[in-house]
Amino acid sequence: MQVFGLLGNPVGHSLSPPMHEAGYDELGIDARYVTFEPDPDDLGAAIEGAAALGIAGLNVTIPFKEDALAHVETDEMAARIGAVNTIDFGGEGSPAGYNTDAAGVRRSFAHHDVTLAGTDAVVVGAGGAARAVAFVLADAGASVHVANRTVSRAEALAADVDGATAGGLDALERRVSNADVLVNATSVGMEEDRSPVPADALHADLAVLDAVYRPLDTRLLRDAREVGATTIDGAWMLLYQGVEAFERWTGRGAPVDAMNAALRDRL
Ligand code: NAP
């Protein structure tokens, strides 16, 4: 039996075990996906121990995503984002570190037939999720504007992204009115029924991805649906980062529908 898992602290409410195990069951792969909560000071020992035990792959979440960079051989996207969320122990030498959040964003848009090349895109937020989103959009040929409550963080992110501009939340209404793509990569909408974007700015030609997945149907998505915009909820991003990790680990096409159903059953 192969063992995969998740390193984080806390990981009690993770949706990854049922999502991945639905994939193993669908393909008849003899594997299990378990969660581990090492002490924050023991990340290096945990990764070395996992390799020694023959664990096949690990996802990595808060608070370890950034520190994991020091313990694995990262690919280019993980290095640009500055965070690792997937470790593959399958190759020769050091474990390989990836950031499949980027693929999660890219594949979410592709699933909904949203073309990114040549679009004007607004990313709200400047944390870890926003970094992955901004790189994906720019790499796909979008012009990216990063808007964040703390403007200096938006500026720091935009400086790393080809051709990106930065600003605060005050100019969001004008920016979004003229945009083709909008991504909420803040946590606004999780705790309260609030949108980070004024509803008046939304329009029918906009594709809106909300990274928030608890709740699934956020205020932003409801506002966007009301004006006829294309809406993509945060479970798609969560699904496709998992799908990407599953495919890297197993070398097989993931059973996306089975994994999606297992995820949505629990949201
Ligand atoms: P993070 O690094 O902590 O960044 C949080 C961001 O939210 C920052 O830009 C912060 O602005 C902003 N923010 C927080 N409270 C705010 C408020 N009251 N008003 C305006 N802005 C506020 O978090 P993260 O890891 O990037 O995650 C961001 C969101 O994405 C979370 O909801 C997370 O669950 C979600 N996410 C989803 C997926 C998925 O697969 N669907 C993957 C990763 C993350 P400041 O810089 O001004 O503090």
PDB file of N, CA and C in Angstrom, residues 104-197:
ATOM      1  N   GLY A 104      -3.909  24.757  -9.953  1.00  0.00           N
ATOM      2  CA  GLY A 104      -5.307  24.814  -9.520  1.00  0.00           C
ATOM      3  C   GLY A 104      -6.027  26.012 -10.126  1.00  0.00           C
ATOM      4  N   VAL A 105      -5.346  27.136 -10.164  1.00  0.00           N
ATOM      5  CA  VAL A 105      -5.929  28.353 -10.752  1.00  0.00           C
ATOM      6  C   VAL A 105      -6.061  28.181 -12.263  1.00  0.00           C
ATOM      7  N   ARG A 106      -4.989  27.741 -12.889  1.00  0.00           N
ATOM      8  CA  ARG A 106      -4.975  27.610 -14.362  1.00  0.00           C
ATOM      9  C   ARG A 106      -6.047  26.627 -14.836  1.00  0.00           C
ATOM     10  N   ARG A 107      -6.129  25.499 -14.165  1.00  0.00           N
ATOM     11  CA  ARG A 107      -7.069  24.461 -14.602  1.00  0.00           C
ATOM     12  C   ARG A 107      -8.513  24.833 -14.253  1.00  0.00           C
ATOM     13  N   SER A 108      -8.721  25.647 -13.216  1.00  0.00           N
ATOM     14  CA  SER A 108     -10.080  26.118 -12.896  1.00  0.00           C
ATOM     15  C   SER A 108     -10.616  26.995 -14.023  1.00  0.00           C
ATOM     16  N   PHE A 109      -9.778  27.908 -14.511  1.00  0.00           N
ATOM     17  CA  PHE A 109     -10.219  28.754 -15.626  1.00  0.00           C
ATOM     18  C   PHE A 109     -10.440  27.909 -16.884  1.00  0.00           C
ATOM     19  N   ALA A 110      -9.528  26.975 -17.136  1.00  0.00           N
ATOM     20  CA  ALA A 110      -9.654  26.142 -18.341  1.00  0.00           C
ATOM     21  C   ALA A 110     -10.944  25.316 -18.288  1.00  0.00           C
ATOM     22  N   HIS A 111     -11.251  24.770 -17.122  1.00  0.00           N
ATOM     23  CA  HIS A 111     -12.466  23.961 -16.957  1.00  0.00           C
ATOM     24  C   HIS A 111     -13.712  24.758 -17.336  1.00  0.00           C
ATOM     25  N   HIS A 112     -13.674  26.067 -17.060  1.00  0.00           N
ATOM     26  CA  HIS A 112     -14.834  26.928 -17.347  1.00  0.00           C
ATOM     27  C   HIS A 112     -14.690  27.669 -18.685  1.00  0.00           C
ATOM     28  N   ASP A 113     -13.733  27.184 -19.513  1.00  0.00           N
ATOM     29  CA  ASP A 113     -13.525  27.749 -20.856  1.00  0.00           C
ATOM     30  C   ASP A 113     -13.251  29.246 -20.838  1.00  0.00           C
ATOM     31  N   VAL A 114     -12.568  29.709 -19.806  1.00  0.00           N
ATOM     32  CA  VAL A 114     -12.194  31.127 -19.753  1.00  0.00           C
ATOM     33  C   VAL A 114     -10.801  31.285 -20.362  1.00  0.00           C
ATOM     34  N   THR A 115     -10.713  32.087 -21.423  1.00  0.00           N
ATOM     35  CA  THR A 115      -9.420  32.374 -22.053  1.00  0.00           C
ATOM     36  C   THR A 115      -8.779  33.552 -21.324  1.00  0.00           C
ATOM     37  N   LEU A 116      -7.517  33.393 -20.942  1.00  0.00           N
ATOM     38  CA  LEU A 116      -6.845  34.437 -20.162  1.00  0.00           C
ATOM     39  C   LEU A 116      -5.972  35.343 -21.028  1.00  0.00           C
ATOM     40  N   ALA A 117      -5.483  34.831 -22.150  1.00  0.00           N
ATOM     41  CA  ALA A 117      -4.554  35.611 -22.995  1.00  0.00           C
ATOM     42  C   ALA A 117      -5.227  36.902 -23.467  1.00  0.00           C
ATOM     43  N   GLY A 118      -4.508  38.011 -23.300  1.00  0.00           N
ATOM     44  CA  GLY A 118      -5.008  39.289 -23.803  1.00  0.00           C
ATOM     45  C   GLY A 118      -6.050  39.951 -22.925  1.00  0.00           C
ATOM     46  N   THR A 119      -6.347  39.362 -21.756  1.00  0.00           N
ATOM     47  CA  THR A 119      -7.375  39.959 -20.884  1.00  0.00           C
ATOM     48  C   THR A 119      -6.755  40.961 -19.905  1.00  0.00           C
ATOM     49  N   ASP A 120      -7.638  41.816 -19.360  1.00  0.00           N
ATOM     50  CA  ASP A 120      -7.267  42.653 -18.219  1.00  0.00           C
ATOM     51  C   ASP A 120      -7.772  41.957 -16.974  1.00  0.00           C
ATOM     52  N   ALA A 121      -6.862  41.665 -16.053  1.00  0.00           N
ATOM     53  CA  ALA A 121      -7.231  40.894 -14.868  1.00  0.00           C
ATOM     54  C   ALA A 121      -6.937  41.681 -13.598  1.00  0.00           C
ATOM     55  N   VAL A 122      -7.844  41.561 -12.635  1.00  0.00           N
ATOM     56  CA  VAL A 122      -7.643  42.192 -11.328  1.00  0.00           C
ATOM     57  C   VAL A 122      -7.557  41.087 -10.278  1.00  0.00           C
ATOM     58  N   VAL A 123      -6.478  41.105  -9.515  1.00  0.00           N
ATOM     59  CA  VAL A 123      -6.301  40.167  -8.397  1.00  0.00           C
ATOM     60  C   VAL A 123      -6.458  40.955  -7.113  1.00  0.00           C
ATOM     61  N   VAL A 124      -7.407  40.577  -6.281  1.00  0.00           N
ATOM     62  CA  VAL A 124      -7.572  41.244  -4.993  1.00  0.00           C
ATOM     63  C   VAL A 124      -6.869  40.393  -3.949  1.00  0.00           C
ATOM     64  N   GLY A 125      -5.887  40.995  -3.264  1.00  0.00           N
ATOM     65  CA  GLY A 125      -5.102  40.257  -2.278  1.00  0.00           C
ATOM     66  C   GLY A 125      -3.639  40.237  -2.690  1.00  0.00           C
ATOM     67  N   ALA A 126      -2.768  39.996  -1.707  1.00  0.00           N
ATOM     68  CA  ALA A 126      -1.336  39.962  -2.004  1.00  0.00           C
ATOM     69  C   ALA A 126      -0.628  38.922  -1.142  1.00  0.00           C
ATOM     70  N   GLY A 127      -1.378  37.941  -0.624  1.00  0.00           N
ATOM     71  CA  GLY A 127      -0.790  36.871   0.176  1.00  0.00           C
ATOM     72  C   GLY A 127      -0.373  35.706  -0.707  1.00  0.00           C
ATOM     73  N   GLY A 128      -0.261  34.532  -0.104  1.00  0.00           N
ATOM     74  CA  GLY A 128       0.218  33.360  -0.829  1.00  0.00           C
ATOM     75  C   GLY A 128      -0.668  32.980  -2.004  1.00  0.00           C
ATOM     76  N   ALA A 129      -1.977  32.976  -1.797  1.00  0.00           N
ATOM     77  CA  ALA A 129      -2.885  32.594  -2.884  1.00  0.00           C
ATOM     78  C   ALA A 129      -2.792  33.602  -4.024  1.00  0.00           C
ATOM     79  N   ALA A 130      -2.721  34.888  -3.676  1.00  0.00           N
ATOM     80  CA  ALA A 130      -2.648  35.933  -4.702  1.00  0.00           C
ATOM     81  C   ALA A 130      -1.377  35.795  -5.541  1.00  0.00           C
ATOM     82  N   ARG A 131      -0.283  35.396  -4.909  1.00  0.00           N
ATOM     83  CA  ARG A 131       0.974  35.219  -5.677  1.00  0.00           C
ATOM     84  C   ARG A 131       0.781  34.146  -6.747  1.00  0.00           C
ATOM     85  N   ALA A 132       0.210  33.017  -6.355  1.00  0.00           N
ATOM     86  CA  ALA A 132      -0.008  31.941  -7.331  1.00  0.00           C
ATOM     87  C   ALA A 132      -0.924  32.429  -8.455  1.00  0.00           C
ATOM     88  N   VAL A 133      -1.987  33.120  -8.095  1.00  0.00           N
ATOM     89  CA  VAL A 133      -2.953  33.615  -9.087  1.00  0.00           C
ATOM     90  C   VAL A 133      -2.278  34.593 -10.046  1.00  0.00           C
ATOM     91  N   ALA A 134      -1.534  35.549  -9.495  1.00  0.00           N
ATOM     92  CA  ALA A 134      -0.933  36.596 -10.335  1.00  0.00           C
ATOM     93  C   ALA A 134       0.059  36.006 -11.340  1.00  0.00           C
ATOM     94  N   PHE A 135       0.865  35.042 -10.913  1.00  0.00           N
ATOM     95  CA  PHE A 135       1.832  34.435 -11.842  1.00  0.00           C
ATOM     96  C   PHE A 135       1.118  33.669 -12.951  1.00  0.00           C
ATOM     97  N   VAL A 136       0.088  32.937 -12.590  1.00  0.00           N
ATOM     98  CA  VAL A 136      -0.650  32.158 -13.597  1.00  0.00           C
ATOM     99  C   VAL A 136      -1.275  33.082 -14.631  1.00  0.00           C
ATOM    100  N   LEU A 137      -1.916  34.147 -14.164  1.00  0.00           N
ATOM    101  CA  LEU A 137      -2.589  35.066 -15.088  1.00  0.00           C
ATOM    102  C   LEU A 137      -1.569  35.725 -16.011  1.00  0.00           C
ATOM    103  N   ALA A 138      -0.461  36.205 -15.447  1.00  0.00           N
ATOM    104  CA  ALA A 138       0.548  36.873 -16.271  1.00  0.00           C
ATOM    105  C   ALA A 138       1.185  35.894 -17.254  1.00  0.00           C
ATOM    106  N   ASP A 139       1.483  34.686 -16.794  1.00  0.00           N
ATOM    107  CA  ASP A 139       2.088  33.679 -17.680  1.00  0.00           C
ATOM    108  C   ASP A 139       1.153  33.333 -18.836  1.00  0.00           C
ATOM    109  N   ALA A 140      -0.160  33.436 -18.587  1.00  0.00           N
ATOM    110  CA  ALA A 140      -1.139  33.107 -19.640  1.00  0.00           C
ATOM    111  C   ALA A 140      -1.376  34.281 -20.577  1.00  0.00           C
ATOM    112  N   GLY A 141      -0.731  35.425 -20.296  1.00  0.00           N
ATOM    113  CA  GLY A 141      -0.843  36.558 -21.216  1.00  0.00           C
ATOM    114  C   GLY A 141      -1.849  37.607 -20.804  1.00  0.00           C
ATOM    115  N   ALA A 142      -2.281  37.591 -19.530  1.00  0.00           N
ATOM    116  CA  ALA A 142      -3.176  38.642 -19.037  1.00  0.00           C
ATOM    117  C   ALA A 142      -2.352  39.827 -18.524  1.00  0.00           C
ATOM    118  N   SER A 143      -2.960  41.026 -18.568  1.00  0.00           N
ATOM    119  CA  SER A 143      -2.369  42.193 -17.900  1.00  0.00           C
ATOM    120  C   SER A 143      -2.937  42.210 -16.490  1.00  0.00           C
ATOM    121  N   VAL A 144      -2.050  42.174 -15.508  1.00  0.00           N
ATOM    122  CA  VAL A 144      -2.496  41.961 -14.119  1.00  0.00           C
ATOM    123  C   VAL A 144      -2.417  43.248 -13.302  1.00  0.00           C
ATOM    124  N   HIS A 145      -3.502  43.536 -12.587  1.00  0.00           N
ATOM    125  CA  HIS A 145      -3.483  44.590 -11.571  1.00  0.00           C
ATOM    126  C   HIS A 145      -3.703  43.926 -10.219  1.00  0.00           C
ATOM    127  N   VAL A 146      -2.818  44.199  -9.269  1.00  0.00           N
ATOM    128  CA  VAL A 146      -2.945  43.644  -7.917  1.00  0.00           C
ATOM    129  C   VAL A 146      -3.489  44.731  -7.000  1.00  0.00           C
ATOM    130  N   ALA A 147      -4.626  44.476  -6.364  1.00  0.00           N
ATOM    131  CA  ALA A 147      -5.224  45.433  -5.427  1.00  0.00           C
ATOM    132  C   ALA A 147      -5.231  44.804  -4.045  1.00  0.00           C
ATOM    133  N   ASN A 148      -4.720  45.527  -3.063  1.00  0.00           N
ATOM    134  CA  ASN A 148      -4.676  44.952  -1.710  1.00  0.00           C
ATOM    135  C   ASN A 148      -4.893  46.017  -0.659  1.00  0.00           C
ATOM    136  N   ARG A 149      -5.464  45.566   0.477  1.00  0.00           N
ATOM    137  CA  ARG A 149      -5.684  46.490   1.597  1.00  0.00           C
ATOM    138  C   ARG A 149      -4.375  47.174   1.990  1.00  0.00           C
ATOM    139  N   THR A 150      -3.317  46.390   2.153  1.00  0.00           N
ATOM    140  CA  THR A 150      -2.002  46.949   2.455  1.00  0.00           C
ATOM    141  C   THR A 150      -1.280  47.163   1.118  1.00  0.00           C
ATOM    142  N   VAL A 151      -1.229  48.414   0.666  1.00  0.00           N
ATOM    143  CA  VAL A 151      -0.768  48.705  -0.698  1.00  0.00           C
ATOM    144  C   VAL A 151       0.685  48.268  -0.901  1.00  0.00           C
ATOM    145  N   SER A 152       1.515  48.396   0.144  1.00  0.00           N
ATOM    146  CA  SER A 152       2.926  48.030  -0.023  1.00  0.00           C
ATOM    147  C   SER A 152       3.070  46.545  -0.386  1.00  0.00           C
ATOM    148  N   ARG A 153       2.167  45.702   0.118  1.00  0.00           N
ATOM    149  CA  ARG A 153       2.233  44.265  -0.229  1.00  0.00           C
ATOM    150  C   ARG A 153       1.810  44.046  -1.688  1.00  0.00           C
ATOM    151  N   ALA A 154       0.842  44.831  -2.144  1.00  0.00           N
ATOM    152  CA  ALA A 154       0.441  44.739  -3.555  1.00  0.00           C
ATOM    153  C   ALA A 154       1.611  45.163  -4.452  1.00  0.00           C
ATOM    154  N   GLU A 155       2.301  46.215  -4.050  1.00  0.00           N
ATOM    155  CA  GLU A 155       3.443  46.698  -4.834  1.00  0.00           C
ATOM    156  C   GLU A 155       4.558  45.664  -4.865  1.00  0.00           C
ATOM    157  N   ALA A 156       4.800  45.025  -3.738  1.00  0.00           N
ATOM    158  CA  ALA A 156       5.864  44.018  -3.682  1.00  0.00           C
ATOM    159  C   ALA A 156       5.527  42.844  -4.602  1.00  0.00           C
ATOM    160  N   LEU A 157       4.270  42.420  -4.610  1.00  0.00           N
ATOM    161  CA  LEU A 157       3.875  41.311  -5.489  1.00  0.00           C
ATOM    162  C   LEU A 157       3.955  41.747  -6.956  1.00  0.00           C
ATOM    163  N   ALA A 158       3.410  42.910  -7.262  1.00  0.00           N
ATOM    164  CA  ALA A 158       3.398  43.372  -8.664  1.00  0.00           C
ATOM    165  C   ALA A 158       4.820  43.495  -9.213  1.00  0.00           C
ATOM    166  N   ALA A 159       5.765  43.838  -8.355  1.00  0.00           N
ATOM    167  CA  ALA A 159       7.153  43.981  -8.807  1.00  0.00           C
ATOM    168  C   ALA A 159       7.718  42.644  -9.287  1.00  0.00           C
ATOM    169  N   ASP A 160       7.168  41.544  -8.806  1.00  0.00           N
ATOM    170  CA  ASP A 160       7.651  40.209  -9.198  1.00  0.00           C
ATOM    171  C   ASP A 160       6.938  39.648 -10.432  1.00  0.00           C
ATOM    172  N   VAL A 161       5.868  40.326 -10.863  1.00  0.00           N
ATOM    173  CA  VAL A 161       5.022  39.781 -11.930  1.00  0.00           C
ATOM    174  C   VAL A 161       5.159  40.648 -13.179  1.00  0.00           C
ATOM    175  N   ASP A 162       5.443  40.003 -14.317  1.00  0.00           N
ATOM    176  CA  ASP A 162       5.669  40.726 -15.574  1.00  0.00           C
ATOM    177  C   ASP A 162       4.564  41.724 -15.885  1.00  0.00           C
ATOM    178  N   GLY A 163       4.897  43.014 -15.973  1.00  0.00           N
ATOM    179  CA  GLY A 163       3.958  44.039 -16.434  1.00  0.00           C
ATOM    180  C   GLY A 163       2.836  44.366 -15.474  1.00  0.00           C
ATOM    181  N   ALA A 164       2.877  43.842 -14.248  1.00  0.00           N
ATOM    182  CA  ALA A 164       1.750  44.060 -13.331  1.00  0.00           C
ATOM    183  C   ALA A 164       1.785  45.450 -12.713  1.00  0.00           C
ATOM    184  N   THR A 165       0.596  45.960 -12.353  1.00  0.00           N
ATOM    185  CA  THR A 165       0.473  47.216 -11.633  1.00  0.00           C
ATOM    186  C   THR A 165      -0.127  46.919 -10.265  1.00  0.00           C
ATOM    187  N   ALA A 166      -0.062  47.911  -9.380  1.00  0.00           N
ATOM    188  CA  ALA A 166      -0.530  47.684  -8.008  1.00  0.00           C
ATOM    189  C   ALA A 166      -1.305  48.874  -7.502  1.00  0.00           C
ATOM    190  N   GLY A 167      -2.195  48.632  -6.559  1.00  0.00           N
ATOM    191  CA  GLY A 167      -2.936  49.719  -5.936  1.00  0.00           C
ATOM    192  C   GLY A 167      -3.668  49.231  -4.703  1.00  0.00           C
ATOM    193  N   GLY A 168      -4.453  50.150  -4.141  1.00  0.00           N
ATOM    194  CA  GLY A 168      -5.232  49.810  -2.960  1.00  0.00           C
ATOM    195  C   GLY A 168      -6.635  49.375  -3.356  1.00  0.00           C
ATOM    196  N   LEU A 169      -7.490  49.230  -2.350  1.00  0.00           N
ATOM    197  CA  LEU A 169      -8.848  48.767  -2.622  1.00  0.00           C
ATOM    198  C   LEU A 169      -9.758  49.909  -3.061  1.00  0.00           C
ATOM    199  N   ASP A 170      -9.317  51.165  -2.860  1.00  0.00           N
ATOM    200  CA  ASP A 170     -10.182  52.309  -3.161  1.00  0.00           C
ATOM    201  C   ASP A 170     -10.490  52.440  -4.659  1.00  0.00           C
ATOM    202  N   ALA A 171      -9.514  52.065  -5.520  1.00  0.00           N
ATOM    203  CA  ALA A 171      -9.736  52.211  -6.970  1.00  0.00           C
ATOM    204  C   ALA A 171     -10.312  50.938  -7.604  1.00  0.00           C
ATOM    205  N   LEU A 172     -10.734  50.002  -6.745  1.00  0.00           N
ATOM    206  CA  LEU A 172     -11.188  48.706  -7.271  1.00  0.00           C
ATOM    207  C   LEU A 172     -12.378  48.821  -8.210  1.00  0.00           C
ATOM    208  N   GLU A 173     -13.315  49.687  -7.878  1.00  0.00           N
ATOM    209  CA  GLU A 173     -14.557  49.777  -8.649  1.00  0.00           C
ATOM    210  C   GLU A 173     -14.244  50.108 -10.114  1.00  0.00           C
ATOM    211  N   ARG A 174     -13.385  51.098 -10.317  1.00  0.00           N
ATOM    212  CA  ARG A 174     -13.033  51.504 -11.686  1.00  0.00           C
ATOM    213  C   ARG A 174     -12.256  50.383 -12.383  1.00  0.00           C
ATOM    214  N   ARG A 175     -11.317  49.794 -11.659  1.00  0.00           N
ATOM    215  CA  ARG A 175     -10.499  48.715 -12.241  1.00  0.00           C
ATOM    216  C   ARG A 175     -11.363  47.538 -12.694  1.00  0.00           C
ATOM    217  N   VAL A 176     -12.283  47.130 -11.827  1.00  0.00           N
ATOM    218  CA  VAL A 176     -13.092  45.938 -12.118  1.00  0.00           C
ATOM    219  C   VAL A 176     -14.099  46.236 -13.229  1.00  0.00           C
ATOM    220  N   SER A 177     -14.615  47.470 -13.275  1.00  0.00           N
ATOM    221  CA  SER A 177     -15.570  47.837 -14.338  1.00  0.00           C
ATOM    222  C   SER A 177     -14.968  47.615 -15.711  1.00  0.00           C
ATOM    223  N   ASN A 178     -13.644  47.813 -15.816  1.00  0.00           N
ATOM    224  CA  ASN A 178     -12.975  47.697 -17.108  1.00  0.00           C
ATOM    225  C   ASN A 178     -12.260  46.362 -17.301  1.00  0.00           C
ATOM    226  N   ALA A 179     -12.417  45.453 -16.371  1.00  0.00           N
ATOM    227  CA  ALA A 179     -11.646  44.199 -16.425  1.00  0.00           C
ATOM    228  C   ALA A 179     -12.442  43.070 -17.081  1.00  0.00           C
ATOM    229  N   ASP A 180     -11.708  42.034 -17.502  1.00  0.00           N
ATOM    230  CA  ASP A 180     -12.319  40.817 -18.050  1.00  0.00           C
ATOM    231  C   ASP A 180     -12.311  39.686 -17.017  1.00  0.00           C
ATOM    232  N   VAL A 181     -11.320  39.720 -16.126  1.00  0.00           N
ATOM    233  CA  VAL A 181     -11.125  38.627 -15.158  1.00  0.00           C
ATOM    234  C   VAL A 181     -10.914  39.239 -13.776  1.00  0.00           C
ATOM    235  N   LEU A 182     -11.562  38.642 -12.773  1.00  0.00           N
ATOM    236  CA  LEU A 182     -11.421  39.110 -11.388  1.00  0.00           C
ATOM    237  C   LEU A 182     -11.199  37.904 -10.487  1.00  0.00           C
ATOM    238  N   VAL A 183     -10.190  37.987  -9.618  1.00  0.00           N
ATOM    239  CA  VAL A 183      -9.974  36.901  -8.649  1.00  0.00           C
ATOM    240  C   VAL A 183      -9.940  37.494  -7.246  1.00  0.00           C
ATOM    241  N   ASN A 184     -10.758  36.948  -6.356  1.00  0.00           N
ATOM    242  CA  ASN A 184     -10.620  37.290  -4.945  1.00  0.00           C
ATOM    243  C   ASN A 184      -9.664  36.303  -4.305  1.00  0.00           C
ATOM    244  N   ALA A 185      -8.479  36.794  -3.926  1.00  0.00           N
ATOM    245  CA  ALA A 185      -7.515  35.958  -3.224  1.00  0.00           C
ATOM    246  C   ALA A 185      -7.272  36.507  -1.823  1.00  0.00           C
ATOM    247  N   THR A 186      -8.302  37.166  -1.263  1.00  0.00           N
ATOM    248  CA  THR A 186      -8.260  37.540   0.150  1.00  0.00           C
ATOM    249  C   THR A 186      -9.147  36.562   0.917  1.00  0.00           C
ATOM    250  N   SER A 187      -9.132  36.701   2.235  1.00  0.00           N
ATOM    251  CA  SER A 187     -10.023  35.863   3.042  1.00  0.00           C
ATOM    252  C   SER A 187     -11.369  36.544   3.264  1.00  0.00           C
ATOM    253  N   VAL A 188     -11.594  37.692   2.631  1.00  0.00           N
ATOM    254  CA  VAL A 188     -12.870  38.407   2.806  1.00  0.00           C
ATOM    255  C   VAL A 188     -13.997  37.559   2.208  1.00  0.00           C
ATOM    256  N   GLY A 189     -15.040  37.350   3.003  1.00  0.00           N
ATOM    257  CA  GLY A 189     -16.152  36.496   2.555  1.00  0.00           C
ATOM    258  C   GLY A 189     -16.211  35.203   3.343  1.00  0.00           C
ATOM    259  N   MET A 190     -15.123  34.910   4.092  1.00  0.00           N
ATOM    260  CA  MET A 190     -15.102  33.659   4.880  1.00  0.00           C
ATOM    261  C   MET A 190     -15.885  33.798   6.177  1.00  0.00           C
ATOM    262  N   GLU A 191     -15.525  34.816   6.944  1.00  0.00           N
ATOM    263  CA  GLU A 191     -16.114  34.958   8.280  1.00  0.00           C
ATOM    264  C   GLU A 191     -17.469  35.649   8.233  1.00  0.00           C
ATOM    265  N   GLU A 192     -17.598  36.634   7.300  1.00  0.00           N
ATOM    266  CA  GLU A 192     -18.862  37.364   7.221  1.00  0.00           C
ATOM    267  C   GLU A 192     -19.338  37.358   5.788  1.00  0.00           C
ATOM    268  N   ASP A 193     -20.610  37.602   5.608  1.00  0.00           N
ATOM    269  CA  ASP A 193     -21.209  37.619   4.276  1.00  0.00           C
ATOM    270  C   ASP A 193     -20.922  38.980   3.636  1.00  0.00           C
ATOM    271  N   ARG A 194     -19.673  39.137   3.189  1.00  0.00           N
ATOM    272  CA  ARG A 194     -19.189  40.419   2.698  1.00  0.00           C
ATOM    273  C   ARG A 194     -18.357  40.156   1.453  1.00  0.00           C
ATOM    274  N   SER A 195     -18.405  41.107   0.495  1.00  0.00           N
ATOM    275  CA  SER A 195     -17.594  40.973  -0.715  1.00  0.00           C
ATOM    276  C   SER A 195     -16.470  42.004  -0.687  1.00  0.00           C
ATOM    277  N   PRO A 196     -15.300  41.659  -1.207  1.00  0.00           N
ATOM    278  CA  PRO A 196     -14.215  42.653  -1.255  1.00  0.00           C
ATOM    279  C   PRO A 196     -14.379  43.637  -2.410  1.00  0.00           C
ATOM    280  N   VAL A 197     -15.377  43.395  -3.285  1.00  0.00           N
ATOM    281  CA  VAL A 197     -15.526  44.215  -4.504  1.00  0.00           C
ATOM    282  C   VAL A 197     -16.933  44.822  -4.530  1.00  0.00           C
TER     283      VAL A 197
END
